[in-house]
Each structure stands twice: as C-alpha cells, then as structure tokens.
Amino acid sequence: MSSLLKQVVAQVSRTVPLQTVLIVPFVLQTLVTVGLVGYFSFKNRQEAINDLASQLRRELTNRIEGKLQTYTEIPHNINRLNASTFAQGKIDPSAVKGEFPLWQQIQIYPMVSDIYCGDRKGSLLGVRRSPADRSIELRSSNVATDHKLYGYSLDRNGQRDQLISQGNKAFDARVRPWYKAAVAAGEPSWSGIYADFASQLPTITASTPVYSTADRSLLGVCATDVFLPNEMSRFLASLQIGKTGIAFILERSGQLVATSTGEAIISHGAAANRLSAVESRNPTVRATTAYLREHFSDLWQIQTAEQLDFKFDGRRQLIQVMPFKDTRRLDWLIVTVLPESDFMAKINQSIHTTILLCIAAFLLGIAICILIARWIAKPIVSVSQSAKALADGAWNQTVEIERSGDLGELARSFNQMAQQLQIAFAKMQSLNQILAQSETRLQKILESVPVGIVVMDATGRPYYANQKAIQLLGNGVLPSVTPEQIAEVYQLYVAGTDRPYPTEQLMIRRALNGEQGSVDDIEIHQGNRIIPIESWGTPIFDESGNILYAIAAFQPGFLTNNKKSIYMT
C-alpha cells in the first residue's frame, strides 16, 4: 500500500504543475474544514433546538398541570370546609341557616359558580353567581318554600334581603345527580362535564357526602360548581406556545375538556352535546388526537408523560402528552403541540447565514491559497524556466530572487552554477575545436597510408575504414555486416584454395578477442581477380583492460600457384 502511494505521489509530482500541487491541497483542506464546521454547526443548532423544544413542552405541560391541580383542589377544599360546618350544625338547609360562609367563599373564588349543600330531607341551601351581572343570590328550598327553589338577593354583609325568583316545581336535592354520585361513592367525587342550565357554560361539579360525627349517619351532601373547562380554556389561550402551537385537555374517551383555540367544547341549542377532539374545527387538534389513538391504539394506554412527533400538513409537529389524575377519579390527558417550524425559522435563517459565511470563507481561503502558492512557486518556476533555457544552450541565464532563506540560497546556487557552466562550455568549445583539428589530421594521416585500415567497436560493428580498405574490400564497409559474416560478404578465401577463410582466424576477429598478430594466407576474390592479402590485427583497451576497439590493417601481397602469379599494387 505504501509503495503504491509512493508511486502515485511520484507520478503526480512528475505530471502536475507545481502551482497545482500547492493550490489543490490547500483548497481541499479549506473545503473540508469549512464543510465540517458548517455541518457540525447545523447539527449543534438542530440538537439545541430539539432540546429547547423538549424543555418548552415539559415546562408548558408542567404549568398546565400545576394550574389544573390548583383549580381541581379549590372546589374540594370548599366542600371540605362546608362539610365540617354542616356536620357541626352551622349550616342547616332546612332552617335556611349558614349562608354567610357560602357567600364569603364564592366571593373569594371567581371561577366558582355555585356553592350549596343538600340535606337528607331534600332541602337545599346555596349561593349562585349570576352569569349576566356577576351578582350573587341565595337559593333555598325546604318545607317552608314547599320544596320550591326560591332566590334571594344578598346585601353587602351577605344577609338575605329580597325575594327575586321563585321556582314552579318542587326541588328535591336527594334526586340530583351530584347528591346521588357523592352518596354512591361515599367520598369526594367529580361529576362529568355538562352545560350549566342557567349559563350554558361547561361546568363540572365537585361533591362530598357529609356524615354525622357521632354515628356516621348521612346528613347530606355539599357541592361546588365551577366553570373549570371555561377557565382552563382561557388559561391555555393565555400561554405562549411558540408561534402557532396549541394545547388542549381531553378525557380518555376523546372528548375535549379545554382547548387554547377558543373553540366551545359543548354545543348550544336544544341538545347540549360534548365535542369530541376528532370532530374539532381545529385541524391540528383533530390530527394530533387521531395520531395519539393510532400510536397508542387506545388513549387509556397513556400512563406516563410521552414526547412524540409526527408529520402533519408537511410539517413536523412536536407533541407532549401527559396524564392528569387526582384522588377523586379525575383522569384527563394534557396535550401540547408545537410545530417544528416555529423553532426552525430562526435556525433556517442562521443556516442561510452560516452557508453564506462558509462560501465567503471558502472563496477567501481559495484566493489566499492561490496567492500564497504563486508567491511560493514564482521563484521556483523562474529557476525552472532558467534551467530549461540553460539546457537549451542559453548560457547567459540568471535568476533575480530577492529573498533570504532556502529560495534565496537556491537562486544564488543557480546563478553560480550557470556561471560555472558558461566557463565550462567555453572550455569545452575550445577543447572540441582542438579535438576536431586532431581528428582531421589523424583522418588525413590514415587516408594517406597505403594500407587498408578497418576499426570495429567492442560489439563488432564497423567504426572506421579508410579509402584503401574500401578499395581492397570491393563492397566497401557495410555497417550491417557482423564479424561472422566478413569472410562470406567480402569473399575472403584461404590462399590457393576455394575454401572460405575461417572467421575465427581473421585478425579483426582475433583482435576483438584480445589477440595481436598477423596472417599472410588470405585472398580476396573480386570476380575473376584474386588479391592476396597480408593482414595485421591489434586490440585497443581502456584503463580497466576492457576492449574498446579492434584494428585490422591489410595490404596486397604476392600469390604463387601452378597456374598463374598475380601481383596487385
């Protein structure tokens, strides 16, 4: 792997320009750095937003839970006080006794609409807040009123004043739902949510049975009516739930208890019906309830606080749902819904800003990289160009680099080298002239010698032949002829015979093998002409004793046989 990497680096260094080698790594490093900074910045912002949304959902749900706890404790606290007073005989519905503490209580708590007690004879004593003018009236039903419900105004001291209303029908507290529910439970309990018959506002009743301290016999029931759903809806609407978030409370059955959207949870008209969350006019309430039912199969399955999310209308909705229970069998669900877009608007704007800053930083980094690369590469490129020109023969090359350090030292060394090369080239030119003159004189001498001279290099290829050798050999000196082919090509025979002269006995071949000597039994046949030859051979060695050249010299001689004698000059 390391060797492959080295090969790649070597290949790149040979083919890629220096400026590119300097710029590309800087650009890649800048790109990676800027990209990583942008990515982690986005991730950190996203995590921070998710954490903030989670905290906000918990805080909102906790505030709603705290408010519910306060609202649901007030009616039972009132009932507990009244039950104690009732058991002591200070409240007596049959004798119309004890209205003052009831009047005080309803003034203290604006959310309370009715406070009353009914005894085991069916009598009723209570106070009611008028939904029209918020005035308080005393209501009484007993034997004296023929069990019809009478209404009295109260003065500023809470004392009965004038009769202002009179019922037409007999009123028996013992048959009312609140009375029956408390007696059946034997402990404090809640009624369901219903529309108050006078105000038509959603109302819930808290009731508690009253027992004798002596024998635990039933004395009656005390109850408090509160506009709890209405009050909770106003409270939910007052919360700042993001920009477009909502909160609502619903029963396990799916019916709405309160909502921040301002929607009525009880329909008005001939029949007052509770509103189911899946039938709400608000699409977010509908979608969230449907999602909860689908996710948990049944709303009764939600037993702990849960943080969830789902997509609705193309947007991610962040949900927190938490059960709310009390000891009187109240069992509701608190739901808060926050669109992620409420939080992502700022982060998206921040992301756009970050992207622009990253692009600007990237471009600035590239510009700086290019400038630095050029600043570094310019003197090196100048030295490279001067070296190339120097190699092409422009010996007057110098570089001007006004820098210290390695580049300055490189420029000084190059200029010194160029100067030395100029001197060396001048000397070489002079020596070449002298050598050329010497070679010319030597060639003239060799051409004037009346002896054929052939020179071969160590590989057996012809290196030089004078005109006398060319004349004697007939075919000239062919550069493609190997030592093994000399006898055949140049028609060399053993004197006085028709046998080709043995190649290994030729002096040029023997000289290539390092031998020195002469032979006089060679004939050159040129057509009908026979030229006797006397040949000498000698090798030329270098300083290490290796053969550099082989020289063969030959001249015509005398040939004598039975038929003829030829002398060639």
XYZ file of C-alpha atoms in Angstrom:
569
model
C 0.000 0.000 0.000
C 2.815 2.382 0.920
C 4.700 1.582 -2.277
C 1.565 2.245 -4.328
C 1.095 5.564 -2.558
C 4.691 6.476 -3.261
C 4.209 5.625 -6.946
C 1.087 7.791 -7.116
C 2.872 10.688 -5.410
C 5.835 10.294 -7.748
C 3.547 10.210 -10.796
C 1.695 13.314 -9.628
C 4.932 15.153 -8.925
C 6.155 14.370 -12.450
C 2.987 15.373 -14.323
C 1.181 18.020 -12.248
C 2.425 21.627 -12.241
C 3.904 22.937 -9.002
C 1.238 25.627 -8.545
C -1.481 22.994 -8.852
C 0.285 20.773 -6.318
C 0.418 23.708 -3.901
C -3.114 25.019 -4.515
C -5.185 21.809 -4.644
C -4.294 20.507 -1.135
C -4.964 23.957 0.355
C -8.303 24.178 -1.448
C -9.308 20.656 -0.399
C -8.274 21.339 3.186
C -10.236 24.601 3.213
C -13.260 22.900 1.650
C -13.214 20.037 4.166
C -12.685 22.393 7.107
C -15.444 24.779 6.063
C -17.769 21.864 5.284
C -17.172 20.204 8.655
C -17.608 23.482 10.519
C -20.871 24.152 8.674
C -22.133 20.590 9.212
C -21.374 20.478 12.938
C -22.744 23.981 13.344
C -26.014 22.836 11.781
C -26.088 19.647 13.871
C -25.389 21.540 17.089
C -28.095 24.073 16.305
C -30.536 21.283 15.475
C -29.761 19.496 18.732
C -30.049 22.747 20.668
C -33.434 23.455 19.070
C -34.679 19.936 19.805
C -33.521 20.256 23.397
C -35.160 23.670 23.693
C -38.403 22.348 22.215
C -38.336 19.406 24.610
C -37.787 21.698 27.593
C -40.509 24.068 26.442
C -43.015 21.232 26.050
C -42.216 19.961 29.539
C -42.448 23.448 31.009
C -45.784 24.162 29.334
C -47.213 20.815 30.379
C -45.998 21.316 33.944
C -47.601 24.768 34.090
C -50.880 23.364 32.825
C -50.674 20.521 35.316
C -49.993 22.953 38.165
C -52.937 25.111 37.172
C -55.208 22.075 36.935
C -54.122 20.913 40.361
C -54.981 24.312 41.798
C -58.344 24.526 40.038
C -59.348 20.994 40.956
C -58.359 21.386 44.601
C -60.340 24.584 45.230
C -63.857 23.064 44.926
C -62.974 20.132 47.159
C -61.357 22.439 49.714
C -64.601 24.470 49.772
C -66.637 21.281 50.147
C -64.412 20.058 52.957
C -64.922 23.299 54.913
C -68.653 23.293 54.304
C -68.998 19.604 55.209
C -67.278 20.299 58.520
C -69.554 23.273 59.159
C -72.556 21.228 58.078
C -71.655 18.401 60.452
C -71.373 20.946 63.295
C -74.870 22.222 62.583
C -73.744 25.679 61.495
C -75.154 25.032 58.016
C -78.745 23.822 58.017
C -80.593 23.792 54.668
C -83.936 23.031 56.283
C -83.665 26.033 58.601
C -82.024 28.284 55.995
C -79.012 28.700 58.226
C -75.318 29.284 57.356
C -75.454 31.289 54.115
C -72.749 33.771 55.237
C -69.700 31.434 54.874
C -71.029 30.330 51.485
C -71.287 33.968 50.381
C -67.723 34.634 51.524
C -66.370 31.635 49.645
C -67.974 32.470 46.296
C -66.583 35.987 46.509
C -63.066 34.683 47.051
C -63.088 32.308 44.078
C -64.308 33.884 40.792
C -64.166 30.543 38.979
C -66.870 29.137 41.256
C -70.442 29.451 40.007
C -72.396 27.644 42.772
C -71.755 26.564 46.343
C -74.546 24.612 48.053
C -75.489 21.846 50.470
C -78.497 19.498 50.478
C -79.668 17.535 53.498
C -81.290 14.145 53.818
C -84.755 15.736 53.818
C -84.227 17.067 50.290
C -83.761 20.711 51.365
C -81.127 22.900 49.659
C -79.175 25.956 50.748
C -76.640 27.626 48.483
C -75.343 30.717 46.741
C -75.083 31.285 42.973
C -73.167 33.760 40.837
C -75.304 35.259 38.110
C -73.568 34.794 34.723
C -75.147 38.022 33.487
C -74.112 40.647 36.066
C -71.922 38.525 38.352
C -74.262 39.286 41.260
C -74.702 36.694 44.000
C -78.055 35.310 45.072
C -79.107 32.966 47.831
C -81.069 29.888 46.797
C -83.189 27.936 49.247
C -85.580 25.006 49.087
C -87.209 23.488 52.152
C -90.549 22.750 53.785
C -91.195 26.482 54.238
C -90.978 27.024 50.438
C -92.995 23.896 49.743
C -89.722 22.464 48.387
C -89.732 25.017 45.593
C -86.496 26.799 44.824
C -86.548 30.440 45.975
C -83.942 33.015 45.096
C -82.984 35.951 47.363
C -80.661 38.854 46.885
C -77.953 39.394 49.487
C -76.843 42.676 50.961
C -73.277 43.787 51.317
C -72.958 41.846 54.543
C -74.105 38.604 52.989
C -77.508 38.691 54.684
C -80.708 37.623 52.945
C -82.513 40.621 51.511
C -85.362 40.371 48.959
C -87.015 37.524 47.121
C -86.064 37.806 43.443
C -87.114 34.429 41.963
C -89.448 31.559 42.722
C -89.479 28.111 41.172
C -92.595 26.492 39.832
C -91.669 22.904 40.515
C -90.714 21.079 43.639
C -86.974 20.698 44.081
C -85.613 17.652 45.914
C -81.858 17.713 46.413
C -81.750 13.988 47.057
C -82.607 13.137 43.434
C -79.986 15.426 41.867
C -77.008 13.729 40.143
C -74.427 15.450 42.360
C -76.186 14.197 45.508
C -76.540 10.629 44.236
C -72.925 10.486 42.994
C -71.491 11.563 46.357
C -73.692 9.166 48.309
C -72.876 6.289 45.970
C -69.122 6.981 46.134
C -69.113 7.565 49.871
C -66.235 10.004 49.343
C -65.454 13.207 47.415
C -66.088 12.782 43.707
C -66.485 14.628 40.416
C -69.366 14.787 38.064
C -68.966 14.711 34.327
C -68.712 17.937 32.345
C -72.111 19.359 31.469
C -73.710 22.608 30.294
C -74.935 24.713 33.195
C -78.718 25.090 32.797
C -78.611 28.843 33.504
C -75.413 29.974 31.719
C -74.941 27.054 29.290
C -71.243 27.254 30.154
C -69.311 23.994 30.504
C -69.381 23.140 34.172
C -68.144 20.407 36.462
C -69.346 19.668 39.988
C -67.314 18.544 42.973
C -69.393 16.925 45.708
C -68.726 15.279 49.058
C -71.006 13.382 51.446
C -71.487 14.738 54.985
C -71.688 12.266 57.860
C -72.549 12.691 61.492
C -69.515 12.663 63.772
C -71.469 10.663 66.331
C -72.807 7.694 64.421
C -71.518 8.248 60.880
C -75.051 8.579 59.574
C -75.574 10.530 56.369
C -76.525 14.162 56.985
C -76.411 15.359 53.369
C -74.115 16.406 50.568
C -72.136 19.599 49.913
C -71.199 20.506 46.352
C -69.421 23.212 44.358
C -69.950 24.010 40.690
C -67.047 25.514 38.772
C -66.646 26.701 35.196
C -63.462 24.648 35.106
C -63.319 23.920 31.346
C -64.059 27.557 30.559
C -61.439 28.812 32.999
C -58.852 26.303 31.732
C -59.514 27.250 28.107
C -58.822 30.896 28.978
C -55.661 29.877 30.791
C -54.462 27.726 27.853
C -55.164 30.567 25.431
C -53.019 32.887 27.558
C -49.976 30.639 27.258
C -47.258 31.496 24.774
C -46.951 28.176 22.934
C -44.347 29.013 20.317
C -45.862 30.996 17.451
C -48.618 28.667 16.329
C -48.593 25.940 18.974
C -51.711 24.777 20.773
C -52.617 22.959 23.977
C -55.725 21.045 24.886
C -57.056 18.737 27.572
C -59.188 15.733 26.777
C -60.817 12.867 28.572
C -59.830 9.270 27.954
C -62.958 8.963 25.881
C -61.558 11.544 23.472
C -63.963 14.371 24.451
C -62.439 17.800 24.867
C -62.183 19.350 28.331
C -60.436 22.612 27.392
C -58.502 23.999 24.447
C -56.319 27.007 23.708
C -58.030 27.513 20.348
C -61.105 29.178 21.885
C -63.416 26.521 20.483
C -66.542 25.702 22.525
C -66.404 22.181 23.965
C -70.212 21.981 24.397
C -72.657 22.729 21.607
C -75.522 25.114 22.399
C -79.072 24.511 21.352
C -81.864 22.098 22.074
C -79.396 19.371 22.973
C -76.096 20.304 24.640
C -73.534 17.790 23.394
C -69.868 17.384 24.287
C -67.350 17.927 21.486
C -65.026 15.063 20.562
C -61.444 16.034 19.776
C -61.548 14.212 16.436
C -64.528 16.402 15.480
C -62.837 19.687 16.406
C -62.812 22.521 13.901
C -59.105 22.906 14.507
C -57.191 20.592 12.127
C -54.200 20.291 14.474
C -56.385 19.088 17.329
C -58.030 16.537 15.036
C -54.751 15.301 13.552
C -52.999 15.087 16.931
C -55.823 13.109 18.548
C -56.002 10.764 15.584
C -52.225 10.240 15.783
C -52.370 9.506 19.524
C -55.133 6.968 19.006
C -53.201 5.321 16.204
C -49.900 5.346 18.080
C -51.253 4.020 21.390
C -54.219 2.039 19.996
C -56.271 3.411 22.913
C -55.968 6.631 24.915
C -56.228 4.534 28.082
C -52.769 3.162 27.254
C -51.110 6.502 28.014
C -49.914 6.192 31.584
C -46.739 8.305 31.601
C -45.603 11.547 30.021
C -44.569 10.969 26.378
C -42.771 13.198 23.870
C -43.620 12.301 20.282
C -43.577 13.842 16.828
C -45.481 13.320 13.605
C -45.862 14.926 10.215
C -48.963 16.978 9.550
C -49.565 19.171 6.525
C -45.939 18.692 5.525
C -44.636 19.988 8.846
C -43.179 18.138 11.803
C -45.305 18.508 14.936
C -43.697 18.069 18.369
C -46.096 16.593 20.935
C -46.062 16.087 24.672
C -48.925 14.166 26.237
C -49.174 13.659 29.993
C -51.872 12.049 32.137
C -53.503 14.188 34.836
C -55.120 12.304 37.698
C -56.340 13.131 41.173
C -57.571 11.049 44.092
C -61.223 11.644 43.140
C -61.039 9.583 39.932
C -60.404 12.526 37.620
C -58.415 11.142 34.671
C -57.569 13.520 31.813
C -54.777 13.961 29.253
C -52.802 17.202 28.825
C -51.579 17.622 25.252
C -49.239 20.317 23.903
C -48.404 20.598 20.198
C -45.502 22.694 18.876
C -44.802 22.933 15.123
C -41.097 22.464 14.491
C -41.242 25.354 12.022
C -41.818 27.725 14.951
C -38.286 26.938 16.068
C -36.715 26.219 12.699
C -37.460 29.670 11.271
C -34.555 31.161 13.206
C -32.300 28.182 12.710
C -33.036 28.193 8.951
C -32.130 31.865 8.834
C -28.999 31.052 10.825
C -28.218 28.183 8.433
C -28.507 30.518 5.437
C -26.168 32.960 7.153
C -23.763 30.134 8.012
C -23.815 28.866 4.423
C -23.066 32.342 3.087
C -20.251 32.766 5.608
C -18.875 29.327 4.686
C -18.950 30.196 0.991
C -17.259 33.525 1.687
C -14.643 31.805 3.871
C -14.131 29.155 1.181
C -13.630 31.715 -1.592
C -11.365 33.821 0.616
C -9.384 30.703 1.513
C -9.006 29.793 -2.167
C -7.854 33.312 -3.013
C -5.306 33.262 -0.187
C -4.166 29.785 -1.235
C -3.660 30.911 -4.834
C -1.710 33.999 -3.754
C 0.474 32.004 -1.376
C 1.016 29.269 -3.993
C 2.013 31.835 -6.590
C 4.270 33.583 -4.103
C 5.967 30.273 -3.296
C 6.008 28.867 -6.832
C 7.013 32.007 -8.755
C 10.731 31.917 -7.847
C 10.836 28.138 -8.262
C 9.167 28.416 -11.682
C 11.620 31.177 -12.580
C 14.529 28.906 -11.647
C 12.912 26.057 -13.624
C 12.478 28.202 -16.740
C 16.036 29.480 -16.499
C 17.321 25.927 -16.060
C 15.360 24.821 -19.140
C 16.769 27.709 -21.170
C 20.211 26.832 -19.866
C 19.720 23.253 -21.043
C 18.703 24.573 -24.479
C 22.019 26.410 -24.776
C 21.183 29.873 -23.472
C 24.253 30.079 -21.210
C 23.691 33.663 -20.089
C 20.745 32.749 -17.831
C 20.458 34.170 -14.298
C 17.565 34.499 -11.824
C 16.710 37.509 -9.688
C 15.103 36.429 -6.378
C 15.280 38.961 -3.613
C 14.611 36.550 -0.781
C 16.511 35.066 2.068
C 16.308 31.531 3.259
C 16.110 28.440 1.084
C 14.784 30.202 -2.048
C 17.468 32.877 -1.871
C 20.126 30.201 -1.415
C 18.625 28.291 -4.378
C 18.838 31.415 -6.587
C 22.448 32.075 -5.601
C 23.387 28.449 -6.205
C 21.694 28.502 -9.624
C 23.453 31.695 -10.681
C 26.782 30.253 -9.511
C 26.074 27.037 -11.427
C 25.139 28.999 -14.559
C 28.382 30.965 -14.337
C 30.431 27.786 -13.918
C 28.593 26.185 -16.840
C 29.388 29.172 -19.043
C 33.076 28.823 -18.189
C 32.952 25.056 -18.661
C 31.160 25.428 -22.000
C 33.736 27.898 -23.215
C 36.483 25.461 -22.258
C 34.605 22.600 -23.884
C 34.205 24.546 -27.118
C 37.941 25.192 -27.143
C 38.701 21.533 -26.480
C 36.224 20.458 -29.158
C 37.988 22.655 -31.693
C 41.324 21.155 -30.719
C 39.867 17.646 -30.828
C 38.255 18.287 -34.207
C 41.567 19.526 -35.577
C 43.315 16.466 -34.183
C 40.704 14.140 -35.672
C 41.062 15.877 -39.027
C 44.842 15.474 -39.009
C 44.520 11.848 -37.884
C 41.985 11.134 -40.621
C 44.275 12.709 -43.235
C 47.160 10.598 -41.992
C 45.064 7.400 -42.081
C 43.789 8.200 -45.565
C 47.319 8.761 -46.862
C 48.630 5.440 -45.562
C 48.905 2.850 -48.468
C 47.451 0.203 -46.176
C 43.765 -0.638 -45.663
C 42.671 0.104 -42.092
C 39.382 -1.024 -40.540
C 38.288 -0.222 -36.936
C 35.442 -2.068 -35.164
C 33.947 -1.325 -31.761
C 33.686 -3.888 -28.983
C 30.333 -5.155 -30.339
C 31.793 -5.931 -33.781
C 30.180 -3.054 -35.662
C 32.377 -1.140 -38.187
C 33.549 2.147 -36.710
C 36.008 3.445 -39.373
C 37.522 2.372 -42.682
C 39.913 4.375 -44.861
C 39.625 4.609 -48.610
C 42.338 1.973 -49.168
C 40.311 -0.575 -47.135
C 37.181 0.265 -49.074
C 39.068 -0.204 -52.348
C 40.555 -3.570 -51.354
C 37.297 -4.982 -49.888
C 35.431 -4.161 -53.055
C 31.938 -3.832 -51.440
C 33.058 -1.095 -49.142
C 32.477 -1.347 -45.404
C 28.907 -2.348 -44.728
C 27.702 -1.341 -41.204
C 25.257 -4.265 -41.041
C 27.956 -6.950 -41.515
C 28.813 -8.895 -38.357
C 32.282 -10.402 -37.741
C 30.838 -13.853 -38.523
C 29.746 -12.641 -41.978
C 33.035 -10.937 -43.025
C 34.524 -13.850 -44.940
C 31.314 -14.506 -46.855
C 30.416 -10.894 -47.648
C 33.891 -9.745 -48.677
C 34.821 -13.071 -50.444
C 37.837 -13.939 -48.272
C 39.427 -17.323 -49.035
C 42.389 -19.365 -47.863
C 45.218 -18.594 -50.245
C 45.497 -21.036 -53.160
C 42.160 -22.734 -52.387
C 38.437 -22.244 -52.870
C 37.741 -22.573 -49.131
C 36.305 -19.508 -47.304
C 38.758 -18.171 -44.824
C 37.841 -19.336 -41.268
C 36.150 -16.494 -39.425
C 37.871 -17.208 -36.138
C 41.285 -16.840 -37.858
C 40.581 -13.367 -39.229
C 42.757 -10.796 -37.496
C 39.877 -8.427 -36.856
C 38.016 -11.229 -35.065
C 41.101 -12.269 -33.143
C 41.718 -8.641 -32.164
C 38.148 -8.453 -30.798
C 39.111 -11.444 -28.635
C 42.143 -9.570 -27.327
C 44.815 -11.166 -29.582
C 47.522 -9.375 -31.569
C 49.261 -10.820 -34.647
C 49.305 -11.143 -38.429
C 48.464 -13.583 -41.244
C 49.519 -13.720 -44.928
C 47.375 -16.513 -46.338
C 44.249 -14.591 -47.256
C 42.884 -13.952 -50.739
C 40.128 -11.551 -51.786
C 38.205 -12.745 -54.851
C 36.630 -9.944 -56.844
C 35.066 -11.624 -59.879
C 37.964 -13.066 -61.884
C 40.500 -11.122 -59.892
C 42.373 -12.556 -56.925
C 44.074 -10.199 -54.474
C 46.483 -11.751 -51.999
C 46.336 -10.013 -48.594
C 48.656 -9.743 -45.651
C 46.773 -8.646 -42.517
C 47.679 -7.400 -39.029
C 45.363 -7.063 -36.064
C 45.569 -5.460 -32.639
C 43.025 -4.682 -29.852
C 42.619 -1.283 -28.085
C 41.967 -1.451 -24.308
C 40.586 1.088 -21.820
C 42.111 1.832 -18.405
C 40.298 -1.161 -16.880
C 41.570 -3.613 -19.506
C 38.317 -3.838 -21.389
C 38.392 -3.951 -25.202
C 37.172 -0.719 -26.742
C 38.129 -1.253 -30.392
C 39.778 -3.733 -32.699
C 42.035 -2.508 -35.546
C 42.847 -4.541 -38.630
C 45.376 -3.389 -41.242
C 45.933 -5.181 -44.514
C 47.831 -4.699 -47.726
C 48.153 -6.596 -51.000
C 50.943 -9.192 -51.315
C 52.150 -11.977 -53.802
C 50.182 -15.119 -54.756
C 52.028 -18.085 -56.359
C 50.479 -21.327 -57.648
C 50.794 -23.786 -60.589
C 48.646 -21.744 -62.964
C 49.476 -18.054 -62.507
C 51.084 -15.429 -60.346
C 49.391 -12.045 -59.815
C 50.819 -9.010 -58.040
C 48.499 -6.277 -57.182
C 49.521 -2.823 -56.029
